[in-house]
């Protein structure tokens, strides 16, 4: 089955840029979606189809995807960005949804 | 604005059946552009896609191989909701269960239900 690999944690100072990676075999050929999840809450979609944002998501969040790595970039990081971030793809081979293990973003 | 509202018990005994329902507002369970999905989350398994139901001229249900022998996801068009049944549960099925809408064609999940913590314990 398809596997997505994320770093367990990323730390960044306020105002700086955070980059969260999601690795997978030829992930650049798939559409990658990103979610954030705050404690006790359900995941919320923040980037879809590699780089598109749902309405209401600030343009400080952006996505890219190429080769074996997709990246979620958060510029001008704020305390409110602190959350767990998950990547997700649809695996056409198994016809299953697949999630990465999640990355905890800590704002120092 | 689409909203999903989950309901069902938070405690299930081992070997019994876990049953949850997800009520849809702002969309239709029969939508040709959506799939209706159950996902669970636990510390040991992370986020795990369990399965989905959807309508494309007829009803389909598809399941994760890890639970395929024990799971049923089905729609109820009269109530515009869909349900999850997971049979023969064990403590390993303890998790927060979410319903979510999957959107064609790349199947992002948006929105999600509020989540239900289901504990399997005697």
mmCIF file of C-alpha atoms in Angstrom:
data_model
loop_
_atom_site.group_PDB
_atom_site.id
_atom_site.type_symbol
_atom_site.label_atom_id
_atom_site.label_comp_id
_atom_site.label_asym_id
_atom_site.label_seq_id
_atom_site.Cartn_x
_atom_site.Cartn_y
_atom_site.Cartn_z
ATOM 1 C CA UNK A 1 0.000 0.000 0.000
ATOM 2 C CA UNK A 2 1.051 3.595 -0.588
ATOM 3 C CA UNK A 3 2.975 5.262 2.250
ATOM 4 C CA UNK A 4 3.297 8.954 3.090
ATOM 5 C CA UNK A 5 6.135 10.058 5.381
ATOM 6 C CA UNK A 6 6.132 13.278 7.404
ATOM 7 C CA UNK A 7 8.587 14.570 10.010
ATOM 8 C CA UNK A 8 7.069 14.219 13.495
ATOM 9 C CA UNK A 9 7.768 17.814 14.416
ATOM 10 C CA UNK A 10 8.763 21.209 13.046
ATOM 11 C CA UNK A 11 9.565 24.250 15.167
ATOM 12 C CA UNK A 12 9.631 27.840 13.990
ATOM 13 C CA UNK A 13 9.800 31.295 15.514
ATOM 14 C CA UNK A 14 6.914 33.707 15.023
ATOM 15 C CA UNK A 15 7.160 35.681 11.810
ATOM 16 C CA UNK A 16 9.394 33.100 10.178
ATOM 17 C CA UNK A 17 8.592 30.476 7.531
ATOM 18 C CA UNK A 18 7.670 26.869 8.272
ATOM 19 C CA UNK A 19 8.019 24.112 5.728
ATOM 20 C CA UNK A 20 6.372 20.735 6.327
ATOM 21 C CA UNK A 21 7.247 17.923 3.963
ATOM 22 C CA UNK A 22 5.341 14.845 2.862
ATOM 23 C CA UNK A 23 7.306 12.127 1.119
ATOM 24 C CA UNK A 24 5.949 9.380 -1.100
ATOM 25 C CA UNK A 25 6.943 7.369 -4.139
ATOM 26 C CA UNK A 26 6.381 9.629 -7.174
ATOM 27 C CA UNK A 27 4.034 11.757 -5.104
ATOM 28 C CA UNK A 28 4.454 14.463 -7.742
ATOM 29 C CA UNK A 29 2.123 12.438 -9.951
ATOM 30 C CA UNK A 30 -0.645 12.575 -7.358
ATOM 31 C CA UNK A 31 -2.823 15.357 -5.973
ATOM 32 C CA UNK A 32 -1.873 16.169 -2.394
ATOM 33 C CA UNK A 33 -4.188 17.627 0.216
ATOM 34 C CA UNK A 34 -3.210 19.161 3.567
ATOM 35 C CA UNK A 35 -5.157 19.445 6.812
ATOM 36 C CA UNK A 36 -4.527 21.094 10.121
ATOM 37 C CA UNK A 37 -5.878 19.774 13.390
ATOM 38 C CA UNK A 38 -5.952 21.575 16.708
ATOM 39 C CA UNK A 39 -6.353 19.683 19.995
ATOM 40 C CA UNK A 40 -9.813 18.217 20.449
ATOM 41 C CA UNK A 41 -10.977 19.303 16.996
ATOM 42 C CA UNK A 42 -11.554 17.586 13.688
ATOM 43 C CA UNK A 43 -9.065 18.050 10.841
ATOM 44 C CA UNK A 44 -9.691 21.042 8.573
ATOM 45 C CA UNK A 45 -8.675 21.192 4.912
ATOM 46 C CA UNK A 46 -6.151 23.984 4.317
ATOM 47 C CA UNK A 47 -4.651 23.151 0.888
ATOM 48 C CA UNK A 48 -5.998 20.838 -1.814
ATOM 49 C CA UNK A 49 -4.848 19.619 -5.202
ATOM 50 C CA UNK A 50 -1.233 20.453 -4.309
ATOM 51 C CA UNK A 51 -1.600 24.227 -4.065
ATOM 52 C CA UNK A 52 -5.226 25.425 -3.983
ATOM 53 C CA UNK A 53 -6.764 26.940 -0.853
ATOM 54 C CA UNK A 54 -10.362 26.636 0.353
ATOM 55 C CA UNK A 55 -12.128 29.912 0.983
ATOM 56 C CA UNK A 56 -11.142 31.416 4.295
ATOM 57 C CA UNK A 57 -7.628 29.987 4.351
ATOM 58 C CA UNK A 58 -5.022 32.780 4.306
ATOM 59 C CA UNK A 59 -2.529 33.031 1.466
ATOM 60 C CA UNK A 60 0.274 32.626 4.007
ATOM 61 C CA UNK A 61 -0.339 28.900 3.459
ATOM 62 C CA UNK A 62 0.799 27.439 0.155
ATOM 63 C CA UNK A 63 1.622 24.047 -1.261
ATOM 64 C CA UNK A 64 3.933 22.526 -3.831
ATOM 65 C CA UNK A 65 4.490 19.024 -5.117
ATOM 66 C CA UNK A 66 7.224 17.524 -7.269
ATOM 67 C CA UNK A 67 9.151 14.299 -7.544
ATOM 68 C CA UNK A 68 8.937 12.389 -4.281
ATOM 69 C CA UNK A 69 8.114 15.315 -1.990
ATOM 70 C CA UNK A 70 5.157 17.600 -1.388
ATOM 71 C CA UNK A 71 5.603 20.648 0.819
ATOM 72 C CA UNK A 72 3.261 22.821 2.827
ATOM 73 C CA UNK A 73 4.747 26.274 3.404
ATOM 74 C CA UNK A 74 3.480 28.686 6.027
ATOM 75 C CA UNK A 75 4.950 32.178 5.863
ATOM 76 C CA UNK A 76 4.831 34.807 8.625
ATOM 77 C CA UNK A 77 4.007 32.107 11.140
ATOM 78 C CA UNK A 78 1.673 33.079 13.967
ATOM 79 C CA UNK A 79 0.948 31.461 17.320
ATOM 80 C CA UNK A 80 -2.436 30.414 15.950
ATOM 81 C CA UNK A 81 -0.747 28.231 13.320
ATOM 82 C CA UNK A 82 0.375 25.816 16.031
ATOM 83 C CA UNK A 83 -1.337 22.521 15.203
ATOM 84 C CA UNK A 84 -0.823 19.065 13.764
ATOM 85 C CA UNK A 85 -0.604 19.020 9.965
ATOM 86 C CA UNK A 86 -1.445 15.972 7.852
ATOM 87 C CA UNK A 87 -0.961 15.286 4.159
ATOM 88 C CA UNK A 88 -3.309 13.014 2.215
ATOM 89 C CA UNK A 89 -3.596 11.489 -1.246
ATOM 90 C CA UNK A 90 -5.976 9.160 -2.985
ATOM 91 C CA UNK A 91 -4.241 5.920 -3.936
ATOM 92 C CA UNK A 92 -5.794 4.862 -7.228
ATOM 93 C CA UNK A 93 -4.122 1.483 -7.046
ATOM 94 C CA UNK A 94 -5.871 0.394 -3.869
ATOM 95 C CA UNK A 95 -8.796 2.827 -4.170
ATOM 96 C CA UNK A 96 -8.082 3.946 -0.614
ATOM 97 C CA UNK A 97 -7.451 7.278 1.041
ATOM 98 C CA UNK A 98 -3.950 7.520 2.519
ATOM 99 C CA UNK A 99 -2.727 9.897 5.238
ATOM 100 C CA UNK A 100 0.707 10.854 6.419
ATOM 101 C CA UNK A 101 1.578 10.348 10.070
ATOM 102 C CA UNK A 102 1.278 14.043 10.839
ATOM 103 C CA UNK A 103 3.677 16.838 11.802
ATOM 104 C CA UNK A 104 3.335 18.841 14.980
ATOM 105 C CA UNK A 105 4.111 22.491 14.256
ATOM 106 C CA UNK A 106 5.411 24.302 17.319
ATOM 107 C CA UNK A 107 5.655 28.086 17.335
ATOM 108 C CA UNK A 108 8.528 29.022 19.614
ATOM 109 C CA UNK B 1 -22.347 25.434 3.700
ATOM 110 C CA UNK B 2 -22.095 21.695 4.137
ATOM 111 C CA UNK B 3 -22.148 20.372 7.685
ATOM 112 C CA UNK B 4 -21.865 16.846 9.036
ATOM 113 C CA UNK B 5 -23.271 15.904 12.440
ATOM 114 C CA UNK B 6 -22.290 12.600 13.994
ATOM 115 C CA UNK B 7 -24.248 10.596 16.550
ATOM 116 C CA UNK B 8 -23.816 7.276 18.293
ATOM 117 C CA UNK B 9 -22.564 5.681 21.503
ATOM 118 C CA UNK B 10 -19.112 6.325 22.902
ATOM 119 C CA UNK B 11 -18.716 2.974 24.614
ATOM 120 C CA UNK B 12 -18.982 -0.463 23.015
ATOM 121 C CA UNK B 13 -18.257 -3.837 24.587
ATOM 122 C CA UNK B 14 -15.726 -6.198 23.013
ATOM 123 C CA UNK B 15 -17.193 -8.499 20.340
ATOM 124 C CA UNK B 16 -20.191 -6.224 19.860
ATOM 125 C CA UNK B 17 -21.030 -3.836 16.996
ATOM 126 C CA UNK B 18 -19.965 -0.199 16.762
ATOM 127 C CA UNK B 19 -22.677 1.899 15.101
ATOM 128 C CA UNK B 20 -22.415 5.572 14.155
ATOM 129 C CA UNK B 21 -24.513 7.864 11.986
ATOM 130 C CA UNK B 22 -23.555 10.998 10.083
ATOM 131 C CA UNK B 23 -26.310 13.471 9.187
ATOM 132 C CA UNK B 24 -25.687 15.665 6.153
ATOM 133 C CA UNK B 25 -26.906 19.228 5.723
ATOM 134 C CA UNK B 26 -26.189 21.406 2.714
ATOM 135 C CA UNK B 27 -25.578 18.485 0.338
ATOM 136 C CA UNK B 28 -27.185 15.200 -0.638
ATOM 137 C CA UNK B 29 -26.020 11.696 0.154
ATOM 138 C CA UNK B 30 -26.975 10.939 -3.474
ATOM 139 C CA UNK B 31 -24.683 13.655 -4.883
ATOM 140 C CA UNK B 32 -22.771 12.610 -7.993
ATOM 141 C CA UNK B 33 -19.804 14.742 -6.941
ATOM 142 C CA UNK B 34 -19.248 13.366 -3.461
ATOM 143 C CA UNK B 35 -18.381 10.230 -1.589
ATOM 144 C CA UNK B 36 -19.374 9.734 2.030
ATOM 145 C CA UNK B 37 -16.506 8.479 4.103
ATOM 146 C CA UNK B 38 -15.560 7.216 7.539
ATOM 147 C CA UNK B 39 -12.084 7.827 8.951
ATOM 148 C CA UNK B 40 -10.721 7.006 12.391
ATOM 149 C CA UNK B 41 -7.796 8.335 14.391
ATOM 150 C CA UNK B 42 -5.843 6.689 17.165
ATOM 151 C CA UNK B 43 -2.354 7.207 18.605
ATOM 152 C CA UNK B 44 -1.214 3.823 17.300
ATOM 153 C CA UNK B 45 -2.689 4.008 13.785
ATOM 154 C CA UNK B 46 -2.865 7.736 13.096
ATOM 155 C CA UNK B 47 -5.554 8.751 10.603
ATOM 156 C CA UNK B 48 -6.979 5.642 8.943
ATOM 157 C CA UNK B 49 -9.423 5.712 6.018
ATOM 158 C CA UNK B 50 -12.067 3.060 6.666
ATOM 159 C CA UNK B 51 -14.362 3.214 3.682
ATOM 160 C CA UNK B 52 -16.977 5.094 1.702
ATOM 161 C CA UNK B 53 -20.357 4.942 0.047
ATOM 162 C CA UNK B 54 -21.467 6.875 -3.024
ATOM 163 C CA UNK B 55 -24.048 6.994 -5.773
ATOM 164 C CA UNK B 56 -23.174 6.778 -9.468
ATOM 165 C CA UNK B 57 -26.342 5.480 -11.137
ATOM 166 C CA UNK B 58 -26.313 2.859 -8.393
ATOM 167 C CA UNK B 59 -24.927 2.636 -4.878
ATOM 168 C CA UNK B 60 -21.348 1.586 -4.195
ATOM 169 C CA UNK B 61 -19.532 0.863 -0.937
ATOM 170 C CA UNK B 62 -15.774 0.337 -0.705
ATOM 171 C CA UNK B 63 -13.723 -0.561 2.353
ATOM 172 C CA UNK B 64 -10.180 -0.601 3.667
ATOM 173 C CA UNK B 65 -8.616 -4.046 3.544
ATOM 174 C CA UNK B 66 -7.823 -3.840 7.272
ATOM 175 C CA UNK B 67 -11.523 -3.877 8.207
ATOM 176 C CA UNK B 68 -13.195 -5.234 5.078
ATOM 177 C CA UNK B 69 -14.569 -8.372 6.715
ATOM 178 C CA UNK B 70 -16.209 -6.431 9.569
ATOM 179 C CA UNK B 71 -17.495 -3.160 8.158
ATOM 180 C CA UNK B 72 -20.654 -1.869 6.500
ATOM 181 C CA UNK B 73 -21.173 1.715 5.339
ATOM 182 C CA UNK B 74 -24.563 2.516 3.902
ATOM 183 C CA UNK B 75 -26.687 5.479 2.938
ATOM 184 C CA UNK B 76 -30.178 6.408 4.041
ATOM 185 C CA UNK B 77 -31.673 8.653 1.392
ATOM 186 C CA UNK B 78 -34.881 9.264 3.353
ATOM 187 C CA UNK B 79 -32.893 10.874 6.174
ATOM 188 C CA UNK B 80 -29.989 12.191 4.081
ATOM 189 C CA UNK B 81 -27.445 10.473 6.237
ATOM 190 C CA UNK B 82 -25.021 7.574 6.128
ATOM 191 C CA UNK B 83 -23.925 5.094 8.731
ATOM 192 C CA UNK B 84 -21.007 3.001 9.893
ATOM 193 C CA UNK B 85 -21.256 -0.452 11.404
ATOM 194 C CA UNK B 86 -18.092 -2.186 12.586
ATOM 195 C CA UNK B 87 -18.647 -5.708 13.869
ATOM 196 C CA UNK B 88 -16.744 -7.840 16.359
ATOM 197 C CA UNK B 89 -14.869 -4.912 17.856
ATOM 198 C CA UNK B 90 -11.783 -5.272 20.038
ATOM 199 C CA UNK B 91 -9.913 -2.721 22.169
ATOM 200 C CA UNK B 92 -7.763 -2.013 19.093
ATOM 201 C CA UNK B 93 -10.833 -0.388 17.533
ATOM 202 C CA UNK B 94 -10.804 2.302 20.222
ATOM 203 C CA UNK B 95 -10.391 5.574 18.337
ATOM 204 C CA UNK B 96 -11.974 8.878 17.404
ATOM 205 C CA UNK B 97 -14.248 8.198 14.436
ATOM 206 C CA UNK B 98 -14.948 10.915 11.870
ATOM 207 C CA UNK B 99 -17.309 11.114 8.948
ATOM 208 C CA UNK B 100 -16.276 13.273 6.021
ATOM 209 C CA UNK B 101 -17.301 14.222 2.507
ATOM 210 C CA UNK B 102 -14.890 13.167 -0.226
ATOM 211 C CA UNK B 103 -14.930 15.429 -3.265
ATOM 212 C CA UNK B 104 -14.242 14.162 -6.766
ATOM 213 C CA UNK B 105 -11.979 13.708 -8.496
ATOM 214 C CA UNK B 106 -8.990 13.866 -6.215
ATOM 215 C CA UNK B 107 -10.984 12.965 -3.106
ATOM 216 C CA UNK B 108 -10.038 15.635 -0.651
ATOM 217 C CA UNK B 109 -12.086 15.378 2.555
ATOM 218 C CA UNK B 110 -14.101 18.465 3.333
ATOM 219 C CA UNK B 111 -15.856 18.985 5.646
ATOM 220 C CA UNK B 112 -15.458 16.564 8.532
ATOM 221 C CA UNK B 113 -17.875 15.694 11.285
ATOM 222 C CA UNK B 114 -17.086 16.703 14.827
ATOM 223 C CA UNK B 115 -15.683 13.278 15.738
ATOM 224 C CA UNK B 116 -16.855 10.627 18.177
ATOM 225 C CA UNK B 117 -14.530 8.977 20.667
ATOM 226 C CA UNK B 118 -15.489 5.318 20.749
ATOM 227 C CA UNK B 119 -13.988 3.225 23.514
ATOM 228 C CA UNK B 120 -14.128 -0.554 23.318
ATOM 229 C CA UNK B 121 -14.178 -1.874 26.851
ATOM 230 C CA UNK B 122 -16.154 -4.229 29.034
#
